Structure formats: C-alpha cells, structure tokens
Amino acid sequence: MNVNEAKKLVMNGLDLQQINSGVYSGEWMAAEGRKAIESICPIDGQALGSVTQGKDKDYENVITAAEKAFKEWSALPAPRRGEIVGEIGAELLKNKELLGMLVTLEIGKTVSEGAGEIQEAIDIASFAMGLSRQLYGLTIASERPEHRLMEQWHPLGIIGVITSFNFPAAVWAWNALIAAVVGNVTVWKPSSSALLTAVAVSRIANRVVERNGLPPIFFLTCGSGRTVGDLLVNDKRVPLISFTGSTAVGLSVAKQTAARFGKSILELGGNNCAVVTAEADIDLAVKGVAFGAMATAGQRCTSTRRVLVHSSIYDDFSAKLKDVYSRVNIGNPLDPSVIVGPLVDKNAVDDYTATIRQSVNQGGRLIHGGQVMEMNGCFVSPAIIEMNRQEGIVLKETFAPILFIMKYETLEEAVQIHNAVPQGLSSAIFSTDIRETEYFISHAGSDCGIVNVNTSTAGAEIGGAFGGEKETGGGRESGSDAWKYYARRQTVTVNYGNDIPLSQGVVFPV
Ligand code: UN1
C-alpha cells in the first residue's frame, strides 16, 4: 500500500478529519487562537495532520475536569472499573489494524510492529481487568490483644503520563489502564511526534467510559515539554508523574516532582547488551540479536546496542550476523516485506550520522551499513561497528540501529563489561550451558531490571514489571505488582476491645 492510500484509510476509518484539537478536558478544546503542531510522517516527510496546543487556561480546564471525574470514578467498585477497562480493550481490538497503521504513518514502525503496539495495549487492558479483582492488601498479626492490623491501597488521584514517540499507544496503556483500575484518572502529554495516535486512542477510550454513563477519565494535553510538560510536572494536584524519555529530561522531572513531594516513575535510557557465549546456539543468537538491534529501527528503549561475543565464535557469529543484515529489506514500512522502516525524524538521522562518525573517530570499524539512504523520508542502513574497547560513544544511548560488537574471553569479564555502562534496562545471554545462564541471571550477573536467556533484549511481554536500574531511573510499569505505584498504601489498626493496650509494651496510666 502506498502512503497516500494508507493516510486516507486511517484518517477516514478512525474519523480523524474533524479533530484538530490536542487538548481534551471532557470536550475538545476550540482551535481559535491556539498554536497548531504538525504531525510529520517520517516515510515521506509530509504532514499527516495537525492538532492545537493549549495555553495555561486550557490546562486548568483539564485539571478541573480531572479532579471532578476522579471523585466519581474512584467511587466505583474496582471490578466495575475493570469491566470498563476490559471494554476499552475490546474497542482497541476492533480498531487494531487502523490504529496500528496510524502508528506506522506517524512514527514509521512496520505494519506488524504497529499492530503489535496496539496488541500490547489490548493485552494490558485484559491484564488490568483481571487485576481489578486482585488489588489485595495484607492482614498482619497484631501484637496487641483484640486488635486488627492490615494494609489497604487507595487511588492517588490524577496521574500525569508523559510518553515518548516510540511506543505511542502501548506505554500510555501500561500507565493509564492500570491507573484506571486502581481508581485514578490520567492526564496524558504524548510525544509531539505521535499526536494523532494520542488523539485517536484517547477518543476510543473515553467513548467507552461515556457509554457507561460516566464522565471521561482519560485527559489529553498535547504540547511541548517546556509548556505542558512543565505545568504537569510542577503541579501539586498531580501526585504522580510517569515519565518515559531521555535520562537528562528524566532527571529534571525527578527533581521537580521531588521538590513538591510528588512521586515519579521513570523509564529512561537503555544501553542493552547481549552476551553470546561459546556455548550459544549461534543461529538462534544471530536472530535474537538482529531483532533486538533492528526492530523499530533501533528506537526501542530495549533495543540491543551492544553485543559481546566469545572470541572462539566471534568470526562465525559476526559473519552470520552481517549476512542477515545484508538481506534486510529497508523501506516503506507499509510494505509487509520491509523489516526496517525510517527513523522518526531528521534529528534522529543526524544523531545516527554523528554517532557513526564519532565511533569511527574513536577507533571503531564499521563492518556493515552506516549510510543515510538516498530516499525521501528518514531512512538509514542499520550499522554494525566493531570496537576493541568499551568507552566513549559506546557508553551513550543513540536511538538508531547502531550495534557495537566486541570480543571477550571469560564470562566474568563479559559481565563486567556488560555492567560497566551508566544505564540498566534490559540484557540477554545466549548460551545452552545452564551454569552460564544461571550465573548471568544471579545477583553477580546482569545488573539490569530485565534479563533474558536465549531471547532478545527487546520485546518484553506485559505480564512482567518493566523498567530498569541506574540511569534508567528505577521505575517499574506494566505487569506484576507495578499497580502499587499508582496507589497510596494505608496501614490500618482497629481496636475491637474495651481497653487501650499500647504497642512496644509502653504503659501510660491515665
Ligand atoms: C520502550 O521502548 O519504551 O519490550 C518500551 C519491548 C516493548 C516495550 C518497549 N514491549 O521492547
């Protein structure tokens, strides 16, 4: 399908023609006198559409509506909230193909990955629905007679969700749908590279809430980080900010929220590494590393950026990897045979070129790719760069398909190199030897939040908690018990006796 056909299909199918507003407070803000921001399609460099950005007063309208909606939403029993979130999942499923294609048009994912993105949101909806009947608290044995001690979890209120371009629907869903079953409402500031996806998804989710006779709970404020982002991050009425983006911006978000005693969930940069040992199934490792490094054109937080290969298999592995790279189809991501689409924008292309240049200046040998393609749009060829030592540019995250390949001799040395970067999101080991794989997942092994054995650093399922250590920010989102971040814990002591016995044996004879 060509880009113009896809644009027509998506804009009509999702009924996006009439929406030109990027602010939703229960109704779409009127456009007059507001600045429009364009959404540019990275496949052809043309505008896909535009939405308007609000002013301070429009932001106030959103927060006022959110405070009101929170009262009503949090009063519903959690399983009822879960049913509504389940219905949102069903609506997303109905629109999966069109929404996936919109993701392809806005940020350049392949059609399969665009559909996968929406599937990830559907998966989290069903997870959240089940969770709505399992928001358990504890009962604790009290040291006092005729006392009961327990803990329960209450919603926080308004959650600010700031997302990046690369998972423009899924990461919103991780936050907004889990927050919703816990009883919260959300205000979303999406990336300015994925505005229409944010409009489309918010509209679908709120329609479901409204048809259940409730006020909308998924609010939207499109705009730049410096305007809308700062308002949200510094707003005392927003007790939690969930931020996905760069380490530099994340650090400032953390400081600003802490300064007002707000909480933050940070999902920042990754510099993910795969270790391929002498005992690896080499063909499987090649596939896992190729997917990790090239999927989403290397623009996932979980993308494989480094591969450490045992010296005894280094030549074999790198020859096979180069062979896979040379067979990869780069181009229009709407074409199902294409597996590497464009980078998100021209800035990303500049970062790619600068990183390749710096790597070569720092002693790297470009053994595959590394060129900007002579095509309209933001296409580059995935690069493999051999490095003798891990230093300089290798320690930085570049959101592009650039893979650094290095040699190692012992697994201890590999783990030491693996961990010697500032980031700590995802990691992988490829080995058929249980002693090696167990070592890698032990406390002495990978220091990341996510560790994979014989599979890629990228492509985590929603059932586990997602996030990482060190400069990745320490946050956890999505599955497992990450829901607790969106709740306040309350410890409850109930005395059902006729006296006031005191804890720690204290006497107070009044
Ligand atoms: C991200 O890049 O911010 O694990 C999220 C993965 C996806 C999510 C990535 N499920 O690659």
PDB file of C-alpha atoms in Angstrom, residues 66 86 234 283 293 310 341 381 393:
ATOM      1  CA  ALA A  66      -9.914  15.597  36.042  1.00  0.00           C
ATOM      2  CA  GLY A  86     -11.968  -4.583  29.542  1.00  0.00           C
ATOM      3  CA  ASN A 234       5.199  21.046  38.841  1.00  0.00           C
ATOM      4  CA  ASP A 283      21.793 -19.274  14.605  1.00  0.00           C
ATOM      5  CA  ALA A 293      19.128  -4.262  17.151  1.00  0.00           C
ATOM      6  CA  HIS A 310      33.219 -15.048  22.900  1.00  0.00           C
ATOM      7  CA  GLY A 341      11.382   1.409   8.378  1.00  0.00           C
ATOM      8  CA  SER A 381      21.007   1.451   6.902  1.00  0.00           C
ATOM      9  CA  ILE A 393      30.417   6.807  22.458  1.00  0.00           C
TER      10      ILE A 393
END
